[in-house]
Each structure stands twice: as structure tokens, then as C-alpha cells.
Short mmCIF file of C-alpha atoms in Angstrom, two decimals:
data_model
loop_
_atom_site.label_atom_id
_atom_site.label_comp_id
_atom_site.label_asym_id
_atom_site.label_seq_id
_atom_site.Cartn_x
_atom_site.Cartn_y
_atom_site.Cartn_z
CA GLN A 68 0.00 0.00 0.00
CA VAL A 69 0.98 3.59 -0.61
CA GLN A 70 -0.21 6.61 1.33
CA LEU A 71 -0.27 10.04 -0.28
CA VAL A 72 -0.48 13.28 1.68
CA GLU A 73 -1.03 16.58 -0.12
CA SER A 74 -0.25 20.04 1.17
CA GLY A 75 -0.06 23.58 -0.14
CA GLY A 76 -3.63 24.33 -1.15
CA GLY A 77 -5.38 27.52 -0.15
CA LEU A 78 -6.97 30.76 -1.26
CA VAL A 79 -5.29 32.99 -3.83
CA GLN A 80 -6.28 35.88 -6.04
CA ALA A 81 -6.43 35.56 -9.80
CA GLY A 82 -2.99 35.90 -11.32
CA GLY A 83 -1.32 34.48 -8.24
CA SER A 84 0.64 31.31 -7.65
CA LEU A 85 0.52 28.28 -5.40
CA ARG A 86 2.73 25.25 -4.98
CA LEU A 87 1.28 21.89 -4.08
CA SER A 88 3.28 19.03 -2.60
CA CYS A 89 2.46 15.36 -2.29
CA ALA A 90 4.54 13.02 -0.18
CA ALA A 91 4.27 9.27 -0.65
CA SER A 92 4.94 6.71 2.05
CA GLY A 93 4.58 2.97 2.39
CA SER A 94 5.49 0.69 -0.51
CA THR A 95 7.05 3.50 -2.50
CA PHE A 96 9.55 1.17 -4.21
CA SER A 97 6.72 0.08 -6.51
CA LEU A 98 5.71 3.56 -7.64
CA ASN A 99 5.73 4.46 -11.30
CA ALA A 100 3.87 7.60 -12.31
CA MET A 101 2.94 10.34 -9.88
CA GLY A 102 0.86 13.38 -10.57
CA TRP A 103 -2.23 15.46 -10.05
CA TYR A 104 -5.88 15.45 -10.97
CA ARG A 105 -8.51 17.99 -9.99
CA GLN A 106 -12.26 18.08 -9.59
CA ALA A 107 -14.36 21.22 -9.59
CA PRO A 108 -17.93 21.22 -8.22
CA GLY A 109 -20.31 19.60 -10.66
CA LYS A 110 -17.52 18.52 -13.00
CA GLN A 111 -15.66 15.32 -13.68
CA ARG A 112 -12.21 14.72 -12.32
CA GLU A 113 -9.64 15.80 -14.89
CA LEU A 114 -5.93 15.36 -15.46
CA VAL A 115 -3.74 18.26 -14.39
CA ALA A 116 -0.27 16.79 -14.81
CA ILE A 117 1.45 13.47 -14.44
CA MET A 118 5.09 12.42 -14.53
CA ALA A 119 6.42 8.92 -15.12
CA ASN A 120 9.53 7.53 -13.48
CA GLY A 121 11.44 8.05 -16.70
CA GLY A 122 10.59 11.74 -16.67
CA SER A 123 7.93 11.92 -19.37
CA ILE A 124 5.20 14.42 -18.55
CA ASP A 125 1.63 14.94 -19.64
CA TYR A 126 -0.32 18.11 -18.89
CA GLY A 127 -4.00 18.80 -19.16
CA ASP A 128 -4.80 21.22 -21.96
CA SER A 129 -6.17 23.87 -19.63
CA VAL A 130 -2.98 24.14 -17.55
CA GLN A 131 -0.35 23.78 -20.26
CA GLY A 132 2.15 26.62 -19.99
CA ARG A 133 0.97 27.73 -16.55
CA PHE A 134 1.56 24.72 -14.32
CA THR A 135 4.78 22.78 -13.85
CA ILE A 136 5.10 19.34 -12.32
CA SER A 137 8.32 18.15 -10.74
CA ARG A 138 9.36 15.18 -8.73
CA ASP A 139 11.96 14.34 -6.11
CA ASN A 140 12.32 10.58 -6.23
CA ALA A 141 14.67 10.54 -3.26
CA LYS A 142 11.91 12.09 -1.15
CA ASN A 143 9.05 10.27 -2.92
CA THR A 144 7.46 13.65 -3.41
CA VAL A 145 5.78 15.28 -6.37
CA TYR A 146 5.19 19.00 -6.69
CA LEU A 147 2.87 21.16 -8.73
CA GLN A 148 3.83 24.78 -9.30
CA MET A 149 0.75 26.69 -10.38
CA ASN A 150 1.19 30.14 -11.90
CA SER A 151 -1.22 32.61 -13.48
CA LEU A 152 -4.11 31.07 -11.60
CA ASN A 153 -7.64 31.97 -12.60
CA PRO A 154 -11.03 31.23 -11.03
CA GLU A 155 -11.52 28.27 -13.39
CA ASP A 156 -8.63 26.57 -11.58
CA THR A 157 -10.72 26.39 -8.41
CA ALA A 158 -11.06 22.73 -7.50
CA VAL A 159 -10.00 20.00 -5.14
CA TYR A 160 -6.60 18.81 -6.29
CA TYR A 161 -5.80 15.14 -5.81
CA CYS A 162 -2.41 13.52 -5.83
CA VAL A 163 -2.28 10.21 -7.68
CA ALA A 164 0.33 7.50 -7.95
CA SER A 165 0.45 4.28 -9.90
CA GLY A 166 2.21 1.21 -8.61
CA ALA A 167 2.76 -2.44 -9.36
CA GLY A 168 -0.01 -4.41 -11.01
CA ALA A 169 -1.77 -1.32 -12.34
CA SER A 170 -2.66 -0.28 -8.79
CA THR A 171 -3.64 3.34 -8.30
CA PHE A 172 -3.48 5.35 -5.11
CA TRP A 173 -5.14 8.66 -4.33
CA GLY A 174 -4.54 11.33 -1.75
CA GLN A 175 -7.32 12.91 0.29
CA GLY A 176 -7.30 16.08 -1.81
CA THR A 177 -6.44 19.69 -1.12
CA GLN A 178 -8.68 22.64 -1.91
CA VAL A 179 -7.46 25.39 -4.21
CA THR A 180 -9.69 28.46 -4.46
CA VAL A 181 -8.92 31.30 -6.84
CA THR A 182 -10.84 34.54 -6.39
CA SER A 183 -11.39 37.12 -9.10
#
């Protein structure tokens, strides 16, 4: 099992920045990709960014060019630097990690609220 704990969410004005962190613990030796999804009220959960062990990265279309994902494998931590935030970025942000046997682990989520 893998446990994921997010931190860094909060309230920010439009145009501002936030940095999210997600620390993994437990059977971290099996981890492959780590990244972030988000879910706004009344909407489906959507990909924000995800990074594989080899370094390949995928970003959701709506955050491309504004958000940057990074990873510290020694600390089993993934980060999400969010710049130029706008109210449409308001959502609960979930950390996700994939492990052995196509297993998927989710964090509890952290709220990001962007005011206009």
C-alpha cells in the first residue's frame, strides 16, 4: 500500500501562484507515475499533470504553460507549481500515484480556491 499526503492548497487571487506538494509513504519502491488530478464542483475529475519515473510528462490542456510538475524521487514527493491562476482553476486537487499491477493510489485532496 501507498499513502499520499497533499499540502499547499489555499486561497489565492487571480494571477497568483501556489505550490502543491504530495509526499508518498509505504510501498514506494513500486511507484511508477505520480501526478495530479482535480475536480471542480459539478464537473468530472480531470488530469492536471502526471510524470512517469522516466521523466515523461503529460499536462491537461487547460494548464499547459501555466503549471509545472516536478518530482523528487529521493523524497518520494511530487510538486505542482501553479502560476497565473484563474477562477476556473478552483477545485479539489488530488495527488495520484500508480504502482505495481496497475494499482492506483489517491490522496485525500487539497482545496485550491482562486478569487477574481
